[in-house]
Amino acid sequence: MENLFRLVDQDQGFFQRKWTLVNGPLIVGAGPSGLATAACLREQGVPSVVLERAECIASLWQKRAYDRLKLHLPKQFCQLPKVPFPEDFPEYPTKKQFIEYLESYAKRFDINPKFNECVQSARYDETSGFWRVKTVRGSNKAEFEYICRWLVVATGENAESVVPDIDGLADFGGEVIHASEYKSGEKFKGQNVLVVGCGNSGMEVSLDLANHNASPSMVIRSSVHVLPREVLGKSTFELAVLMMKWLPLWLVDMILLILAWLVLGNIEKYGLKRPLMGPLELKNSKGKTPVLDIGALEKIKSGDIQVVPGIKRFSRGRVELVNGEKLDVDSVVLATGYRSNVPAWLQEGEFFSKNGFPKAPFPNGWKGKGGLYAVGFTRRGLSGASSDAINIAQDIGKAWKQENKQPKKRTIACHRRCISLS
């Protein structure tokens, strides 16, 4: 129930602020992680409120993903709890199919996020034992406050685009976009395009540009693991998961690298130097995902995609590389990744670190103190988010059921806490 209470300001006199007490957890973010948590909570009989700063669910997929994007892993490793992908979907669903799946998922569990609601701050009130979450709503930026017993952070690993500060980029003069703004290579036909970054996005953007008759040059500053997406018709990821059940990590890494060499050949002669650490060890320790090749390597081998070293500086229509080479460039795509935005709004320093990720490593990074939870920060994709969602729902569900055994006492306690907040 929304309320209005009057506060006294010594300078401004009386003013009004809207607030509401949330019956159940408050979930910040309506991406796959937030939807999965809300669905699992509903299965536990626990109501929740989902806040989303955009006007749609899964805004990363709907607004910041290129057209040709598909899931990089087989669909069975990307499904959310309780609902598998439709049988007629391909093994690697398209962007459009994944969005359809998520919209159907939200409808099935009657999840109705509050859209266009951007969280400004969230802090724990130790006196009352509640979280106070302040937001701004809609185009008029109306202030609002949610008061909740449990706060679930589901804004994810990719909330904000990372745009590096590169010398001379402001003077470049041509089009410069982040990969989150890239949709298709069609508009770049005939152009020399510099793609900065060689992760899965950088590789796939370069491939798409080459397929649209652009001339992409891909900047690779450091080493990178490139693995085939499939080996003998079987998903490389699926093979790794299977081997990890029986073999130590170092041995699985060795087998994966041997298979990659057999399928892809020696990639170092094309400027793709492999890290000293194995792909799975690097993923677990640094969070750096190996590239799953879907055709970019063939374009590199044929010369349709040029691999170039790091950037020294930009000038008007040109880039100078660290090896002294200079390239004429029409446009630049920054495939430089994303970061968490949690430090910008969550006023808490014990559970989350300064980089916006939980301090505790997987699988223990989903629960903090005072009713604080995190989902989708495992660096293990949708399967990690699903695992978090199940754990969170079960944990909150136990507390919810225990409290509802004594509903009268719970109501009195909440009433007293709300009085202390006001």
XYZ file of C-alpha atoms in Angstrom:
422
model
C 0.000 0.000 0.000
C 1.391 3.368 -0.996
C 1.396 6.051 1.651
C 2.008 9.752 2.038
C 3.740 11.054 5.123
C 4.697 14.591 5.939
C 8.240 15.519 6.870
C 9.456 18.815 8.265
C 12.351 20.593 6.591
C 13.675 23.553 8.534
C 14.365 25.556 5.374
C 11.547 24.504 3.070
C 8.688 23.912 5.524
C 6.394 20.928 4.885
C 6.668 18.656 1.867
C 5.361 15.238 0.898
C 7.157 12.096 -0.204
C 5.625 8.872 -1.478
C 6.715 5.558 -0.081
C 5.500 1.966 0.071
C 6.174 -1.035 2.281
C 6.978 -4.038 0.089
C 5.210 -7.237 1.020
C 8.118 -9.585 0.335
C 11.493 -9.056 -1.358
C 12.363 -6.144 -3.647
C 14.263 -7.259 -6.774
C 16.318 -4.655 -8.644
C 16.591 -5.633 -12.306
C 14.205 -7.382 -14.723
C 16.758 -9.265 -16.763
C 16.991 -13.081 -16.768
C 18.416 -13.063 -13.210
C 15.599 -10.957 -11.769
C 12.919 -12.912 -13.611
C 14.362 -16.238 -12.446
C 14.394 -15.057 -8.814
C 10.819 -13.733 -8.973
C 9.647 -17.020 -10.514
C 11.381 -19.157 -7.868
C 9.951 -16.962 -5.105
C 6.452 -17.395 -6.523
C 6.968 -21.167 -6.458
C 7.750 -20.750 -2.746
C 4.555 -18.753 -2.258
C 6.467 -15.510 -1.662
C 5.330 -12.299 -3.413
C 7.930 -9.866 -4.735
C 8.287 -6.498 -6.459
C 10.635 -6.166 -9.457
C 12.062 -2.761 -10.428
C 13.464 -2.075 -13.890
C 15.030 1.179 -15.115
C 14.156 0.481 -18.775
C 10.659 0.123 -20.242
C 11.003 -3.605 -20.960
C 12.339 -6.823 -19.524
C 15.830 -8.006 -20.535
C 16.844 -4.562 -21.811
C 20.405 -5.754 -22.463
C 19.049 -8.238 -25.012
C 16.306 -6.022 -26.405
C 18.213 -2.747 -26.669
C 21.963 -3.434 -26.505
C 22.496 -6.613 -28.501
C 23.403 -6.863 -32.199
C 20.947 -8.450 -34.600
C 22.896 -11.627 -35.411
C 23.458 -12.544 -31.756
C 22.700 -16.094 -30.698
C 23.254 -17.895 -27.409
C 26.852 -19.096 -27.412
C 26.014 -22.174 -25.333
C 23.460 -24.934 -26.011
C 19.960 -24.026 -24.836
C 19.890 -26.625 -22.046
C 22.625 -24.644 -20.267
C 20.780 -21.336 -20.657
C 17.239 -22.134 -19.534
C 15.800 -20.517 -16.433
C 14.444 -22.549 -13.481
C 11.250 -24.569 -13.996
C 10.882 -23.872 -17.746
C 12.974 -25.416 -20.547
C 13.219 -23.845 -23.996
C 10.586 -24.965 -26.530
C 11.578 -28.184 -28.266
C 11.347 -26.591 -31.703
C 13.966 -23.951 -30.809
C 17.416 -24.642 -32.304
C 20.290 -25.688 -30.077
C 21.589 -22.110 -30.122
C 18.496 -19.844 -29.975
C 18.576 -16.472 -31.710
C 18.244 -13.119 -29.961
C 14.581 -12.916 -31.021
C 13.838 -16.427 -29.761
C 15.524 -15.789 -26.420
C 13.497 -12.611 -25.894
C 10.312 -14.550 -26.751
C 11.311 -17.168 -24.180
C 11.853 -14.542 -21.476
C 8.562 -12.764 -22.221
C 6.716 -16.086 -22.061
C 8.533 -16.894 -18.800
C 7.438 -13.616 -17.207
C 3.853 -14.169 -18.321
C 3.806 -17.743 -17.025
C 4.814 -16.659 -13.509
C 2.756 -13.448 -13.638
C 5.842 -11.261 -13.204
C 4.946 -7.612 -13.823
C 7.966 -5.374 -13.214
C 7.632 -1.694 -12.426
C 9.274 -0.182 -15.516
C 11.037 3.174 -15.925
C 12.009 3.085 -12.273
C 15.684 3.845 -11.680
C 17.195 3.089 -8.278
C 19.202 6.022 -6.936
C 20.280 4.573 -3.593
C 19.694 1.648 -1.256
C 20.778 1.474 2.358
C 20.057 -0.768 5.309
C 18.389 0.837 8.329
C 19.725 -1.106 11.296
C 17.231 0.434 13.712
C 14.234 -0.952 11.859
C 15.857 -3.936 10.123
C 14.566 -2.754 6.731
C 16.130 -1.640 3.463
C 15.291 1.839 2.185
C 15.446 2.003 -1.602
C 15.034 5.397 -3.274
C 14.088 5.637 -6.934
C 13.075 8.139 -9.593
C 10.102 7.335 -11.786
C 9.335 8.061 -15.414
C 10.139 11.113 -17.475
C 9.211 13.545 -14.706
C 11.769 11.907 -12.362
C 9.306 11.703 -9.475
C 10.992 10.505 -6.275
C 9.750 7.383 -4.542
C 10.934 5.160 -1.717
C 10.496 1.434 -1.153
C 10.894 -0.088 2.294
C 11.612 -3.814 2.250
C 12.789 -6.621 4.465
C 14.786 -8.337 1.699
C 16.731 -6.720 -1.161
C 17.807 -8.781 -4.180
C 20.422 -7.174 -6.454
C 19.809 -8.510 -9.973
C 21.342 -5.739 -12.084
C 23.979 -8.165 -13.351
C 27.552 -8.106 -14.548
C 26.808 -6.062 -17.691
C 24.809 -3.090 -16.411
C 27.074 -0.364 -17.828
C 29.200 -0.142 -20.975
C 32.951 0.301 -20.504
C 34.325 3.084 -22.713
C 38.120 3.396 -22.426
C 39.961 6.706 -22.491
C 42.105 6.463 -25.630
C 44.467 9.247 -26.621
C 43.106 11.323 -29.488
C 39.764 9.522 -29.804
C 37.846 12.802 -29.351
C 39.654 14.180 -32.422
C 39.009 11.140 -34.611
C 36.044 12.680 -36.445
C 34.415 9.443 -37.640
C 31.625 7.464 -36.009
C 32.561 5.892 -32.666
C 30.104 3.510 -30.994
C 30.195 0.930 -28.230
C 29.293 -2.640 -29.173
C 26.100 -2.153 -27.142
C 24.968 0.310 -29.854
C 25.995 -1.895 -32.784
C 23.111 -3.616 -34.585
C 24.351 -4.705 -38.011
C 27.286 -4.313 -40.366
C 24.978 -3.189 -43.179
C 25.528 0.537 -42.518
C 29.319 0.021 -42.552
C 29.501 -1.539 -46.036
C 32.698 -0.479 -47.808
C 34.174 1.149 -44.697
C 37.428 0.497 -42.857
C 36.212 -0.279 -39.335
C 38.441 -0.629 -36.288
C 37.024 -3.055 -33.705
C 38.636 -2.493 -30.317
C 38.470 -5.725 -28.321
C 38.724 -9.432 -29.088
C 36.238 -11.125 -26.763
C 33.144 -12.905 -28.037
C 31.539 -9.555 -28.937
C 34.619 -8.242 -30.726
C 34.996 -11.446 -32.726
C 31.337 -11.605 -33.694
C 31.098 -7.906 -34.599
C 34.194 -8.319 -36.791
C 32.629 -11.368 -38.447
C 29.373 -9.504 -39.074
C 31.245 -6.548 -40.562
C 33.200 -8.838 -42.888
C 29.958 -10.549 -43.969
C 28.552 -7.117 -44.881
C 31.557 -6.256 -47.065
C 33.232 -3.924 -44.628
C 36.979 -4.161 -43.906
C 37.354 -4.769 -40.160
C 40.627 -4.559 -38.245
C 40.429 -6.098 -34.771
C 42.647 -4.751 -31.987
C 44.142 -7.461 -29.769
C 46.197 -6.004 -26.929
C 46.683 -9.165 -24.886
C 46.435 -12.927 -25.122
C 43.126 -14.681 -25.749
C 41.812 -18.243 -25.720
C 39.856 -19.173 -28.843
C 38.027 -22.505 -28.725
C 35.789 -24.132 -31.334
C 32.123 -23.868 -30.379
C 31.732 -27.550 -31.243
C 34.010 -30.574 -31.555
C 32.723 -33.431 -33.751
C 29.200 -32.041 -33.495
C 29.306 -31.795 -29.705
C 29.329 -28.527 -27.754
C 32.801 -27.747 -26.400
C 31.186 -26.350 -23.253
C 29.154 -29.510 -22.782
C 32.299 -31.628 -23.169
C 34.071 -29.489 -20.559
C 31.185 -29.854 -18.096
C 31.192 -33.618 -18.599
C 34.961 -33.925 -18.132
C 34.924 -31.742 -15.013
C 32.839 -34.404 -13.259
C 35.711 -36.878 -13.490
C 38.948 -35.006 -14.167
C 40.919 -32.214 -12.449
C 40.642 -28.735 -13.939
C 44.224 -28.634 -15.236
C 43.712 -31.848 -17.189
C 40.418 -30.640 -18.682
C 42.186 -27.454 -19.776
C 44.942 -29.502 -21.414
C 42.416 -31.653 -23.295
C 40.478 -28.567 -24.448
C 43.647 -26.957 -25.799
C 44.614 -30.141 -27.656
C 41.136 -30.324 -29.209
C 41.315 -26.620 -30.116
C 44.677 -27.179 -31.846
C 43.291 -30.170 -33.778
C 40.179 -28.260 -34.944
C 41.512 -24.720 -35.345
C 45.206 -25.291 -35.923
C 47.961 -22.991 -34.706
C 46.223 -19.631 -34.189
C 49.268 -17.788 -32.840
C 50.653 -17.220 -36.327
C 47.569 -15.087 -37.003
C 48.265 -12.790 -34.053
C 46.130 -14.665 -31.521
C 48.491 -15.499 -28.688
C 47.137 -17.864 -26.042
C 47.451 -17.063 -22.299
C 49.753 -19.200 -20.161
C 46.817 -20.085 -17.916
C 44.283 -22.603 -19.264
C 40.836 -21.416 -20.425
C 38.835 -22.802 -17.485
C 41.410 -21.778 -14.883
C 41.475 -18.273 -16.370
C 37.677 -18.115 -16.300
C 37.488 -19.248 -12.677
C 40.280 -17.023 -11.381
C 39.924 -13.867 -13.522
C 36.411 -14.128 -14.910
C 37.774 -13.921 -18.475
C 35.591 -15.962 -20.815
C 37.227 -17.861 -23.697
C 36.058 -16.993 -27.199
C 33.878 -19.655 -28.809
C 34.575 -19.365 -32.517
C 31.579 -19.288 -34.865
C 33.407 -18.337 -38.066
C 35.580 -15.319 -37.296
C 38.775 -17.377 -37.338
C 38.246 -18.403 -40.968
C 37.844 -14.724 -41.879
C 41.086 -13.957 -40.016
C 42.899 -16.729 -41.869
C 41.567 -15.496 -45.228
C 42.555 -11.906 -44.470
C 38.971 -10.578 -44.443
C 39.534 -9.631 -40.797
C 42.891 -8.046 -39.978
C 44.388 -8.582 -36.504
C 46.327 -5.553 -35.227
C 48.173 -4.765 -31.980
C 47.252 -2.168 -29.349
C 46.432 1.478 -30.058
C 48.896 4.295 -29.395
C 46.684 7.229 -30.394
C 43.970 8.415 -32.749
C 44.101 11.404 -35.092
C 41.700 12.726 -37.714
C 40.486 9.651 -39.650
C 43.514 7.617 -38.617
C 44.834 5.387 -35.842
C 48.465 4.821 -34.888
C 49.268 1.411 -33.416
C 51.873 0.553 -30.795
C 54.088 -0.973 -33.473
C 54.193 2.357 -35.341
C 51.825 1.281 -38.108
C 49.144 3.801 -39.126
C 45.731 2.844 -40.487
C 43.088 4.928 -42.233
C 39.828 4.303 -40.403
C 36.229 5.370 -41.154
C 34.494 4.115 -37.987
C 35.317 2.589 -34.620
C 33.394 -0.053 -32.635
C 34.423 -0.356 -28.994
C 33.916 -4.001 -28.027
C 35.431 -3.152 -24.663
C 32.988 -4.897 -22.393
C 30.709 -4.036 -19.510
C 30.782 -3.592 -15.758
C 28.508 -3.764 -12.734
C 26.867 -0.517 -11.604
C 26.174 -1.668 -8.037
C 28.722 0.673 -6.352
C 26.874 3.675 -7.817
C 23.701 3.054 -5.810
C 24.118 0.373 -3.121
C 25.383 1.868 0.131
C 27.062 -1.248 1.469
C 30.695 -2.292 1.719
C 30.775 -5.698 3.382
C 29.109 -8.007 0.858
C 29.943 -6.264 -2.436
C 33.472 -5.212 -3.385
C 34.393 -1.954 -5.114
C 34.194 -3.599 -8.539
C 30.492 -4.307 -8.003
C 30.812 -8.072 -7.494
C 30.236 -10.063 -4.304
C 33.442 -10.602 -2.347
C 32.729 -14.285 -1.679
C 33.605 -16.534 -4.642
C 31.152 -18.906 -6.317
C 29.116 -20.703 -5.032
C 28.885 -18.535 -1.886
C 28.352 -15.085 -3.378
C 24.558 -15.022 -3.332
C 23.797 -14.124 0.301
C 24.910 -11.185 2.422
C 23.702 -9.875 5.778
C 20.529 -8.070 6.724
C 18.423 -9.630 3.981
C 20.771 -8.674 1.116
C 21.132 -11.048 -1.843
C 22.888 -11.064 -5.233
C 21.890 -12.989 -8.363
C 23.712 -13.141 -11.680
C 27.204 -12.158 -10.518
C 28.824 -15.601 -10.685
C 30.570 -15.064 -14.056
C 28.948 -18.365 -14.995
C 26.245 -17.119 -17.307
C 22.596 -18.052 -17.118
C 23.268 -21.365 -15.375
C 24.991 -19.492 -12.533
C 22.099 -17.024 -12.308
C 19.602 -19.883 -12.130
C 21.562 -21.510 -9.301
C 21.580 -18.202 -7.380
C 17.845 -17.685 -7.936
C 16.971 -21.115 -6.546
C 19.157 -20.614 -3.456
C 17.759 -17.147 -2.768
C 14.137 -18.225 -3.128
C 14.620 -21.184 -0.804
C 16.355 -19.034 1.804
C 13.749 -16.267 1.772
C 10.974 -18.842 1.546
C 12.018 -20.452 4.834
C 11.998 -17.104 6.637
C 8.689 -16.120 5.034
C 6.940 -19.322 6.072
C 8.345 -19.099 9.588
C 7.101 -15.540 10.020
C 3.690 -16.333 8.596
C 3.138 -18.999 11.221
C 2.593 -16.050 13.563
C 0.934 -13.475 11.271
C -0.393 -11.249 14.055
C 3.042 -10.820 15.644
C 4.566 -10.217 12.210
C 2.047 -7.457 11.438
C 2.689 -5.741 14.781
C 6.483 -5.966 14.266
C 6.246 -4.486 10.749
C 4.007 -1.692 12.010
C 6.497 -0.790 14.736
C 9.404 -0.856 12.286
C 7.586 1.400 9.827
C 6.859 3.899 12.618
C 10.581 4.004 13.416
C 11.352 4.631 9.732
C 9.014 7.596 9.497
